[in-house]
Structure formats: structure tokens, C-alpha cells
PDB file of C-alpha atoms in Angstrom:
ATOM      1  CA  UNK A   1     -15.974 -21.809 -10.255  1.00 88.00           C
ATOM      2  CA  UNK A   2     -15.274 -18.563 -12.118  1.00 95.00           C
ATOM      3  CA  UNK A   3     -12.431 -16.485 -10.674  1.00 97.00           C
ATOM      4  CA  UNK A   4     -12.575 -12.694 -10.610  1.00 98.00           C
ATOM      5  CA  UNK A   5      -9.906 -10.095  -9.927  1.00 98.00           C
ATOM      6  CA  UNK A   6     -10.683  -6.707  -8.408  1.00 98.00           C
ATOM      7  CA  UNK A   7      -8.719  -3.462  -8.427  1.00 98.00           C
ATOM      8  CA  UNK A   8      -9.621  -1.759  -5.154  1.00 98.00           C
ATOM      9  CA  UNK A   9      -9.303   1.726  -3.710  1.00 98.00           C
ATOM     10  CA  UNK A  10      -9.828   2.455  -0.027  1.00 98.00           C
ATOM     11  CA  UNK A  11      -9.277   4.896   2.788  1.00 98.00           C
ATOM     12  CA  UNK A  12      -7.651   2.832   5.523  1.00 98.00           C
ATOM     13  CA  UNK A  13      -8.517   5.251   8.315  1.00 96.00           C
ATOM     14  CA  UNK A  14     -11.693   3.526   9.584  1.00 97.00           C
ATOM     15  CA  UNK A  15     -10.215   0.021   9.345  1.00 97.00           C
ATOM     16  CA  UNK A  16      -7.940  -2.148  11.466  1.00 96.00           C
ATOM     17  CA  UNK A  17      -6.105  -3.069   8.272  1.00 97.00           C
ATOM     18  CA  UNK A  18      -6.822  -5.205   5.219  1.00 97.00           C
ATOM     19  CA  UNK A  19      -7.050  -8.568   6.969  1.00 95.00           C
ATOM     20  CA  UNK A  20     -10.361  -9.805   8.321  1.00 93.00           C
ATOM     21  CA  UNK A  21     -10.717  -9.295  12.089  1.00 90.00           C
ATOM     22  CA  UNK A  22     -13.142 -10.991  14.445  1.00 87.00           C
ATOM     23  CA  UNK A  23     -14.057  -7.859  16.378  1.00 92.00           C
ATOM     24  CA  UNK A  24     -12.796  -4.899  14.314  1.00 96.00           C
ATOM     25  CA  UNK A  25     -13.683  -3.519  10.885  1.00 97.00           C
ATOM     26  CA  UNK A  26     -11.386  -4.507   8.027  1.00 97.00           C
ATOM     27  CA  UNK A  27     -11.287  -3.897   4.291  1.00 98.00           C
ATOM     28  CA  UNK A  28     -11.357  -7.621   3.553  1.00 98.00           C
ATOM     29  CA  UNK A  29     -14.342  -8.062   5.857  1.00 97.00           C
ATOM     30  CA  UNK A  30     -16.249  -5.218   4.182  1.00 97.00           C
ATOM     31  CA  UNK A  31     -15.777  -6.680   0.691  1.00 98.00           C
ATOM     32  CA  UNK A  32     -16.595 -10.220   1.795  1.00 98.00           C
ATOM     33  CA  UNK A  33     -19.783  -8.952   3.451  1.00 97.00           C
ATOM     34  CA  UNK A  34     -20.739  -7.233   0.193  1.00 97.00           C
ATOM     35  CA  UNK A  35     -20.081 -10.448  -1.723  1.00 98.00           C
ATOM     36  CA  UNK A  36     -22.359 -12.371   0.636  1.00 97.00           C
ATOM     37  CA  UNK A  37     -25.167  -9.994  -0.314  1.00 96.00           C
ATOM     38  CA  UNK A  38     -24.725 -11.071  -3.931  1.00 96.00           C
ATOM     39  CA  UNK A  39     -24.093 -14.775  -3.345  1.00 95.00           C
ATOM     40  CA  UNK A  40     -25.266 -15.921   0.115  1.00 94.00           C
ATOM     41  CA  UNK A  41     -22.624 -17.785   2.073  1.00 91.00           C
ATOM     42  CA  UNK A  42     -19.046 -17.297   3.195  1.00 92.00           C
ATOM     43  CA  UNK A  43     -16.463 -15.824   0.842  1.00 94.00           C
ATOM     44  CA  UNK A  44     -12.698 -15.504   1.182  1.00 95.00           C
ATOM     45  CA  UNK A  45     -10.806 -13.044  -0.976  1.00 97.00           C
ATOM     46  CA  UNK A  46      -7.012 -13.025  -1.334  1.00 97.00           C
ATOM     47  CA  UNK A  47      -5.120  -9.766  -1.752  1.00 98.00           C
ATOM     48  CA  UNK A  48      -1.768  -8.790  -3.221  1.00 98.00           C
ATOM     49  CA  UNK A  49      -0.717  -7.232   0.082  1.00 94.00           C
ATOM     50  CA  UNK A  50      -2.099  -7.016   3.607  1.00 93.00           C
ATOM     51  CA  UNK A  51      -1.996  -3.332   4.435  1.00 96.00           C
ATOM     52  CA  UNK A  52      -1.828  -2.291   8.097  1.00 96.00           C
ATOM     53  CA  UNK A  53      -4.315  -0.251  10.088  1.00 96.00           C
ATOM     54  CA  UNK A  54      -4.592   3.273   8.698  1.00 97.00           C
ATOM     55  CA  UNK A  55      -2.813   2.456   5.417  1.00 98.00           C
ATOM     56  CA  UNK A  56      -4.636   3.316   2.195  1.00 98.00           C
ATOM     57  CA  UNK A  57      -4.733   1.880  -1.314  1.00 98.00           C
ATOM     58  CA  UNK A  58      -5.289   3.343  -4.745  1.00 98.00           C
ATOM     59  CA  UNK A  59      -4.751   0.038  -6.598  1.00 98.00           C
ATOM     60  CA  UNK A  60      -4.933  -2.968  -4.293  1.00 98.00           C
ATOM     61  CA  UNK A  61      -5.631  -6.214  -6.181  1.00 98.00           C
ATOM     62  CA  UNK A  62      -7.616  -9.160  -4.843  1.00 98.00           C
ATOM     63  CA  UNK A  63      -9.318 -12.235  -6.298  1.00 98.00           C
ATOM     64  CA  UNK A  64     -12.277 -14.436  -5.396  1.00 98.00           C
ATOM     65  CA  UNK A  65     -14.023 -17.538  -6.733  1.00 97.00           C
ATOM     66  CA  UNK A  66     -17.800 -17.260  -7.187  1.00 97.00           C
ATOM     67  CA  UNK A  67     -20.578 -19.654  -8.154  1.00 95.00           C
ATOM     68  CA  UNK A  68     -22.292 -17.428 -10.694  1.00 94.00           C
ATOM     69  CA  UNK A  69     -20.883 -16.439 -14.064  1.00 96.00           C
ATOM     70  CA  UNK A  70     -21.000 -12.666 -13.515  1.00 97.00           C
ATOM     71  CA  UNK A  71     -20.509  -9.959 -16.077  1.00 96.00           C
ATOM     72  CA  UNK A  72     -17.446  -8.185 -14.567  1.00 97.00           C
ATOM     73  CA  UNK A  73     -18.900  -4.705 -14.966  1.00 97.00           C
ATOM     74  CA  UNK A  74     -22.174  -5.690 -13.310  1.00 97.00           C
ATOM     75  CA  UNK A  75     -20.267  -7.416 -10.502  1.00 98.00           C
ATOM     76  CA  UNK A  76     -18.217  -4.307  -9.768  1.00 97.00           C
ATOM     77  CA  UNK A  77     -21.319  -2.104  -9.846  1.00 98.00           C
ATOM     78  CA  UNK A  78     -23.210  -4.421  -7.497  1.00 98.00           C
ATOM     79  CA  UNK A  79     -20.293  -4.602  -5.053  1.00 98.00           C
ATOM     80  CA  UNK A  80     -19.927  -0.831  -4.991  1.00 98.00           C
ATOM     81  CA  UNK A  81     -23.633  -0.536  -4.194  1.00 98.00           C
ATOM     82  CA  UNK A  82     -23.352  -2.912  -1.228  1.00 98.00           C
ATOM     83  CA  UNK A  83     -20.056  -1.415   0.011  1.00 98.00           C
ATOM     84  CA  UNK A  84     -21.731   1.916   0.762  1.00 96.00           C
ATOM     85  CA  UNK A  85     -21.074   3.855   2.966  1.00 96.00           C
ATOM     86  CA  UNK A  86     -17.648   2.295   3.629  1.00 97.00           C
ATOM     87  CA  UNK A  87     -14.759   4.200   1.952  1.00 98.00           C
ATOM     88  CA  UNK A  88     -13.996   1.244  -0.335  1.00 98.00           C
ATOM     89  CA  UNK A  89     -14.486   1.172  -4.102  1.00 98.00           C
ATOM     90  CA  UNK A  90     -14.047  -1.488  -6.773  1.00 98.00           C
ATOM     91  CA  UNK A  91     -12.299   0.415  -9.574  1.00 98.00           C
ATOM     92  CA  UNK A  92     -12.193  -2.483 -12.024  1.00 97.00           C
ATOM     93  CA  UNK A  93     -13.188  -6.122 -12.225  1.00 97.00           C
ATOM     94  CA  UNK A  94     -12.028  -8.844 -14.612  1.00 97.00           C
ATOM     95  CA  UNK A  95     -12.597 -12.556 -15.168  1.00 97.00           C
ATOM     96  CA  UNK A  96      -9.213 -14.273 -14.768  1.00 97.00           C
ATOM     97  CA  UNK A  97      -7.730 -17.714 -15.244  1.00 96.00           C
ATOM     98  CA  UNK A  98      -8.060 -20.305 -12.481  1.00 95.00           C
ATOM     99  CA  UNK A  99      -4.317 -20.153 -11.779  1.00 96.00           C
ATOM    100  CA  UNK A 100      -4.280 -16.369 -11.278  1.00 97.00           C
ATOM    101  CA  UNK A 101      -3.494 -15.446  -7.676  1.00 98.00           C
ATOM    102  CA  UNK A 102      -3.522 -11.838  -6.524  1.00 98.00           C
ATOM    103  CA  UNK A 103      -0.583 -12.417  -4.189  1.00 97.00           C
ATOM    104  CA  UNK A 104       1.502 -15.193  -5.709  1.00 97.00           C
ATOM    105  CA  UNK A 105       1.177 -14.115  -9.346  1.00 97.00           C
ATOM    106  CA  UNK A 106       2.368 -10.577  -8.551  1.00 98.00           C
ATOM    107  CA  UNK A 107       5.800  -9.575  -9.838  1.00 97.00           C
ATOM    108  CA  UNK A 108       6.063  -6.209  -8.125  1.00 97.00           C
ATOM    109  CA  UNK A 109       4.343  -3.926  -5.648  1.00 98.00           C
ATOM    110  CA  UNK A 110       4.449  -0.148  -5.652  1.00 98.00           C
ATOM    111  CA  UNK A 111       3.930   2.126  -2.679  1.00 98.00           C
ATOM    112  CA  UNK A 112       3.473   5.865  -2.391  1.00 98.00           C
ATOM    113  CA  UNK A 113       4.133   7.808   0.792  1.00 98.00           C
ATOM    114  CA  UNK A 114       2.866  11.384   1.100  1.00 98.00           C
ATOM    115  CA  UNK A 115       4.684  13.669   3.529  1.00 98.00           C
ATOM    116  CA  UNK A 116       3.587  17.300   3.909  1.00 98.00           C
ATOM    117  CA  UNK A 117       5.709  20.032   5.461  1.00 97.00           C
ATOM    118  CA  UNK A 118       3.717  22.997   6.725  1.00 96.00           C
ATOM    119  CA  UNK A 119       3.102  24.742  10.033  1.00 95.00           C
ATOM    120  CA  UNK A 120      -0.696  24.642   9.992  1.00 96.00           C
ATOM    121  CA  UNK A 121      -2.609  21.423  10.696  1.00 95.00           C
ATOM    122  CA  UNK A 122      -4.153  19.545   7.781  1.00 95.00           C
ATOM    123  CA  UNK A 123      -7.829  19.997   6.964  1.00 95.00           C
ATOM    124  CA  UNK A 124      -8.720  18.480   3.572  1.00 95.00           C
ATOM    125  CA  UNK A 125      -5.892  15.912   3.710  1.00 96.00           C
ATOM    126  CA  UNK A 126      -6.208  15.083   7.399  1.00 96.00           C
ATOM    127  CA  UNK A 127      -5.643  11.356   7.830  1.00 96.00           C
ATOM    128  CA  UNK A 128      -4.223  11.077   4.307  1.00 98.00           C
ATOM    129  CA  UNK A 129      -0.699  12.466   4.780  1.00 98.00           C
ATOM    130  CA  UNK A 130       2.006  12.689   7.424  1.00 98.00           C
ATOM    131  CA  UNK A 131       2.592  16.314   8.381  1.00 98.00           C
ATOM    132  CA  UNK A 132       5.875  17.665   9.723  1.00 97.00           C
ATOM    133  CA  UNK A 133       6.520  21.302  10.579  1.00 94.00           C
ATOM    134  CA  UNK A 134      10.123  21.894   9.532  1.00 91.00           C
ATOM    135  CA  UNK A 135      11.519  22.114   6.006  1.00 90.00           C
ATOM    136  CA  UNK A 136      13.285  19.068   4.549  1.00 97.00           C
ATOM    137  CA  UNK A 137      16.364  18.821   2.335  1.00 98.00           C
ATOM    138  CA  UNK A 138      15.288  16.715  -0.643  1.00 98.00           C
ATOM    139  CA  UNK A 139      18.846  16.422  -1.987  1.00 98.00           C
ATOM    140  CA  UNK A 140      20.014  14.882   1.293  1.00 98.00           C
ATOM    141  CA  UNK A 141      17.044  12.502   1.365  1.00 98.00           C
ATOM    142  CA  UNK A 142      17.775  11.335  -2.160  1.00 98.00           C
ATOM    143  CA  UNK A 143      21.407  10.795  -1.235  1.00 98.00           C
ATOM    144  CA  UNK A 144      20.375   8.750   1.798  1.00 98.00           C
ATOM    145  CA  UNK A 145      17.830   6.741  -0.227  1.00 98.00           C
ATOM    146  CA  UNK A 146      20.508   5.713  -2.731  1.00 98.00           C
ATOM    147  CA  UNK A 147      22.088   3.486  -0.069  1.00 98.00           C
ATOM    148  CA  UNK A 148      18.933   1.344   0.042  1.00 98.00           C
ATOM    149  CA  UNK A 149      18.411   0.613  -3.644  1.00 98.00           C
ATOM    150  CA  UNK A 150      19.370  -2.894  -4.665  1.00 98.00           C
ATOM    151  CA  UNK A 151      19.632  -6.340  -3.063  1.00 98.00           C
ATOM    152  CA  UNK A 152      20.192  -6.076   0.711  1.00 98.00           C
ATOM    153  CA  UNK A 153      19.507  -7.561   4.104  1.00 97.00           C
ATOM    154  CA  UNK A 154      16.847  -5.139   5.404  1.00 98.00           C
ATOM    155  CA  UNK A 155      16.779  -6.371   9.003  1.00 97.00           C
ATOM    156  CA  UNK A 156      17.251  -2.787  10.212  1.00 97.00           C
ATOM    157  CA  UNK A 157      14.109  -1.697   8.394  1.00 97.00           C
ATOM    158  CA  UNK A 158      11.990  -4.706   9.352  1.00 95.00           C
ATOM    159  CA  UNK A 159       9.360  -4.877  12.078  1.00 93.00           C
ATOM    160  CA  UNK A 160      10.102  -7.251  14.934  1.00 85.00           C
ATOM    161  CA  UNK A 161       6.695  -8.806  14.149  1.00 86.00           C
ATOM    162  CA  UNK A 162       7.546  -9.440  10.487  1.00 87.00           C
ATOM    163  CA  UNK A 163       6.677 -12.997   9.417  1.00 82.00           C
ATOM    164  CA  UNK A 164       8.763 -13.067   6.246  1.00 90.00           C
ATOM    165  CA  UNK A 165      11.147 -16.011   6.003  1.00 89.00           C
ATOM    166  CA  UNK A 166      14.064 -13.780   5.035  1.00 94.00           C
ATOM    167  CA  UNK A 167      15.011 -10.117   5.567  1.00 95.00           C
ATOM    168  CA  UNK A 168      16.769 -10.078   2.185  1.00 97.00           C
ATOM    169  CA  UNK A 169      14.877  -8.098  -0.445  1.00 97.00           C
ATOM    170  CA  UNK A 170      15.606  -6.253  -3.684  1.00 98.00           C
ATOM    171  CA  UNK A 171      14.437  -2.656  -3.642  1.00 98.00           C
ATOM    172  CA  UNK A 172      14.186  -1.626  -7.291  1.00 98.00           C
ATOM    173  CA  UNK A 173      13.279   2.025  -6.851  1.00 97.00           C
ATOM    174  CA  UNK A 174      13.092   4.855  -4.348  1.00 98.00           C
ATOM    175  CA  UNK A 175      12.302   8.175  -5.967  1.00 98.00           C
ATOM    176  CA  UNK A 176      11.342  11.358  -4.146  1.00 98.00           C
ATOM    177  CA  UNK A 177       9.518  14.291  -5.698  1.00 98.00           C
ATOM    178  CA  UNK A 178       8.884  17.683  -4.143  1.00 97.00           C
ATOM    179  CA  UNK A 179       6.021  20.012  -4.998  1.00 97.00           C
ATOM    180  CA  UNK A 180       4.904  23.342  -3.684  1.00 96.00           C
ATOM    181  CA  UNK A 181       1.510  23.495  -1.974  1.00 95.00           C
ATOM    182  CA  UNK A 182      -0.182  26.462  -0.278  1.00 92.00           C
ATOM    183  CA  UNK A 183       1.920  27.379   2.773  1.00 94.00           C
ATOM    184  CA  UNK A 184       4.237  24.414   2.466  1.00 96.00           C
ATOM    185  CA  UNK A 185       5.629  21.531   0.433  1.00 97.00           C
ATOM    186  CA  UNK A 186       4.586  17.979  -0.281  1.00 98.00           C
ATOM    187  CA  UNK A 187       7.166  15.205  -0.660  1.00 98.00           C
ATOM    188  CA  UNK A 188       6.126  12.031  -2.428  1.00 98.00           C
ATOM    189  CA  UNK A 189       8.191   8.888  -1.930  1.00 98.00           C
ATOM    190  CA  UNK A 190       7.729   6.180  -4.579  1.00 98.00           C
ATOM    191  CA  UNK A 191       9.041   2.699  -3.728  1.00 98.00           C
ATOM    192  CA  UNK A 192       8.976  -0.377  -5.947  1.00 98.00           C
ATOM    193  CA  UNK A 193       9.972  -3.991  -5.230  1.00 98.00           C
ATOM    194  CA  UNK A 194       8.747  -7.513  -5.823  1.00 97.00           C
ATOM    195  CA  UNK A 195       7.750  -7.650  -2.160  1.00 96.00           C
ATOM    196  CA  UNK A 196       8.284  -5.722   1.052  1.00 97.00           C
ATOM    197  CA  UNK A 197       8.896  -6.595   4.676  1.00 96.00           C
ATOM    198  CA  UNK A 198       6.439  -5.610   7.379  1.00 94.00           C
ATOM    199  CA  UNK A 199       6.842  -1.876   8.130  1.00 95.00           C
ATOM    200  CA  UNK A 200       9.738  -1.620   5.650  1.00 97.00           C
ATOM    201  CA  UNK A 201       8.345   1.394   3.779  1.00 98.00           C
ATOM    202  CA  UNK A 202       7.371   3.287   6.932  1.00 98.00           C
ATOM    203  CA  UNK A 203      10.785   2.551   8.466  1.00 98.00           C
ATOM    204  CA  UNK A 204      12.573   3.821   5.372  1.00 98.00           C
ATOM    205  CA  UNK A 205      10.508   7.009   5.077  1.00 98.00           C
ATOM    206  CA  UNK A 206      10.827   7.739   8.798  1.00 98.00           C
ATOM    207  CA  UNK A 207      14.594   7.380   8.533  1.00 98.00           C
ATOM    208  CA  UNK A 208      14.822   9.547   5.411  1.00 98.00           C
ATOM    209  CA  UNK A 209      12.772  12.253   7.121  1.00 98.00           C
ATOM    210  CA  UNK A 210      15.483  12.417   9.799  1.00 98.00           C
ATOM    211  CA  UNK A 211      18.012  12.906   7.001  1.00 98.00           C
ATOM    212  CA  UNK A 212      15.905  15.635   5.412  1.00 98.00           C
ATOM    213  CA  UNK A 213      15.510  17.380   8.760  1.00 97.00           C
ATOM    214  CA  UNK A 214      19.291  17.420   9.267  1.00 97.00           C
ATOM    215  CA  UNK A 215      19.259  15.067  12.262  1.00 97.00           C
ATOM    216  CA  UNK A 216      21.067  12.336  10.285  1.00 98.00           C
ATOM    217  CA  UNK A 217      23.803  12.711   7.656  1.00 98.00           C
ATOM    218  CA  UNK A 218      22.884  10.822   4.454  1.00 98.00           C
ATOM    219  CA  UNK A 219      25.690   8.311   4.960  1.00 98.00           C
ATOM    220  CA  UNK A 220      24.168   7.143   8.229  1.00 98.00           C
ATOM    221  CA  UNK A 221      21.425   5.416   6.222  1.00 98.00           C
ATOM    222  CA  UNK A 222      24.023   3.087   4.719  1.00 98.00           C
ATOM    223  CA  UNK A 223      25.568   2.515   8.141  1.00 98.00           C
ATOM    224  CA  UNK A 224      22.161   1.655   9.585  1.00 98.00           C
ATOM    225  CA  UNK A 225      21.461  -0.773   6.732  1.00 98.00           C
ATOM    226  CA  UNK A 226      24.812  -2.511   7.225  1.00 98.00           C
ATOM    227  CA  UNK A 227      24.187  -2.860  10.973  1.00 98.00           C
ATOM    228  CA  UNK A 228      21.330  -5.328  10.357  1.00 97.00           C
ATOM    229  CA  UNK A 229      19.946  -4.186  13.680  1.00 97.00           C
ATOM    230  CA  UNK A 230      16.433  -2.837  14.250  1.00 96.00           C
ATOM    231  CA  UNK A 231      17.795  -0.490  16.916  1.00 96.00           C
ATOM    232  CA  UNK A 232      19.830   1.307  14.217  1.00 97.00           C
ATOM    233  CA  UNK A 233      16.671   2.347  12.331  1.00 97.00           C
ATOM    234  CA  UNK A 234      15.201   5.822  12.488  1.00 96.00           C
ATOM    235  CA  UNK A 235      11.663   6.322  13.812  1.00 96.00           C
ATOM    236  CA  UNK A 236       8.849   4.487  12.041  1.00 96.00           C
ATOM    237  CA  UNK A 237       6.561   7.088  10.502  1.00 96.00           C
ATOM    238  CA  UNK A 238       2.780   6.960  11.000  1.00 96.00           C
ATOM    239  CA  UNK A 239       0.609   4.939   8.606  1.00 97.00           C
ATOM    240  CA  UNK A 240      -1.723   7.603   7.255  1.00 96.00           C
ATOM    241  CA  UNK A 241       0.612   8.806   4.505  1.00 98.00           C
ATOM    242  CA  UNK A 242       1.119   5.330   3.018  1.00 98.00           C
ATOM    243  CA  UNK A 243      -0.699   4.024  -0.073  1.00 98.00           C
ATOM    244  CA  UNK A 244      -0.458   0.720  -1.937  1.00 98.00           C
ATOM    245  CA  UNK A 245      -0.383   2.338  -5.367  1.00 98.00           C
ATOM    246  CA  UNK A 246       0.070  -0.553  -7.766  1.00 98.00           C
ATOM    247  CA  UNK A 247       0.656  -4.259  -8.306  1.00 98.00           C
ATOM    248  CA  UNK A 248       2.404  -5.633 -11.377  1.00 97.00           C
ATOM    249  CA  UNK A 249       1.623  -8.962 -13.075  1.00 97.00           C
ATOM    250  CA  UNK A 250       3.034 -10.755 -16.128  1.00 95.00           C
ATOM    251  CA  UNK A 251      -0.162  -9.646 -17.895  1.00 94.00           C
ATOM    252  CA  UNK A 252      -2.385  -6.877 -16.580  1.00 95.00           C
ATOM    253  CA  UNK A 253      -5.685  -8.605 -15.732  1.00 95.00           C
ATOM    254  CA  UNK A 254      -7.620  -5.357 -16.141  1.00 95.00           C
ATOM    255  CA  UNK A 255      -6.644  -4.694 -19.740  1.00 88.00           C
ATOM    256  CA  UNK A 256      -9.028  -6.316 -22.167  1.00 60.00           C
ATOM    257  CA  UNK A 257     -12.706  -6.675 -23.016  1.00 47.00           C
ATOM    258  CA  UNK A 258     -13.688  -7.804 -19.507  1.00 41.00           C
ATOM    259  CA  UNK A 259     -12.607  -4.513 -17.943  1.00 39.00           C
ATOM    260  CA  UNK A 260     -15.348  -1.856 -17.515  1.00 39.00           C
TER     261      UNK A 260
END
């Protein structure tokens, strides 16, 4: 059976997360339903990461095995037609080797978190960013973030419902950029690792926001990490500012003649 990889963009707001749900809308369920319109029957797609309810993606990757030998461009166009009006889009499609696996072949995942500081409520970006009202100290946040880079036990920044076998992860990058926007500022947190624990990114950003607001000194981030205690974590920030922004593989499946 031919195997196809998809690069997927979606607004997570209307969904109960990536994973198929029996009684709630999901991104996986929407794509599998679209696939069943093209090839009748049940389909199961595997993704690089299972995003939570309200979390978005600009470059999720998933794969599926199909009966028909599809032209990748025509497959992506047909799926996008049947995905309407859901806020899900197939950005690229490629035929891949039988041993390619969207999750297990991945070497890194990248997340973006968008935090906006302004007094007025959001209009155009409502549901797409986390808004706070008070100014943040980016230098302090960067100083606090430095404690988390590297190979650590991230129990403090791990959800109690996390199913990972180990809390030990290597966080390769946390970078924070600040940009002026009308009547405020936007802070963009970029995080990169081979894999992440459940709620790890939201726990980290929520903690760093406390540092930026002056409620925590930067050094307290390192103390919280060393405590290996969930109670030592800062507040977990809401999901709507979080995006799965990239997945890295030994070879990019979307570079080559099969990519639209």
C-alpha cells in the first residue's frame, strides 16, 4: 500500500485536540473523514505530535497508507476540498517510503508560543494568542529560560497526566523575540527538542511570564527545575497561543519532485 505524508496547518480552536474522539470534533477525525470520501472505508493517520484542545499547528506532519496510487498534488487538492469548511489545510503531500513514520522517524519538534501584551482585548487574533495586560521584561525572561536549556529532569514542567516513560528530556533551544504591535508588544517563544512532555511548553511559558511580570526572579526558574516537583511550577498558560511549528526528519519528505 502506498504511504503518503502530509504537512498540515490547522486552527485548534474548534477541536478537542488532534486525537480522534468518539463524541467531539478532532483534527485527526476531520482528516480521516475526508480520506473516507476519497477511498471508502476506515482510515487511521499517525501524527508527529498529538496537540491538545485549542492548540494550533502551522506544520504538523502525519502519514497514512492508501490503496490507490495517488498523485500527491491531486491527493492534497482533493483532501482540501473535502475538509471544507473545517479550519484544516493540507499544505503539502509526498509519497514516502514504507518505513517512514510521522512520529517515530522525527528527530525534532519545534513549537511557537505567541504572547501579546496590550490593554485592549484581541479582535483579529482572538483565539490565536495569549493576551496579558502588563508589560514584560524580556531580558529577565531570557535569563530565566537559560536555566532550562539542556538535558534535565522536567518533572516540574510536566502534566500529572503525562504518559511519557521518563521526565528526562533535552531542550535544545528556547529563544524569545519581542516586537512592537499597535498599542502593545508581541513576545514569541521558540522551543526546540526531539520530543516534549505533556504540557511542558505551556508550563515553561507560563512560568517565564511570571518572571517577565516581576513576580518571580529569574533564578527561581532554576530552583523550580531542580525541585522536580509539579507544585514548584508557575501557572500553566492557556493553549490558544501555542503552535506546532515544525517537525524535523533525517530527510525532509516534502522536498523533491513529489511535493506540489
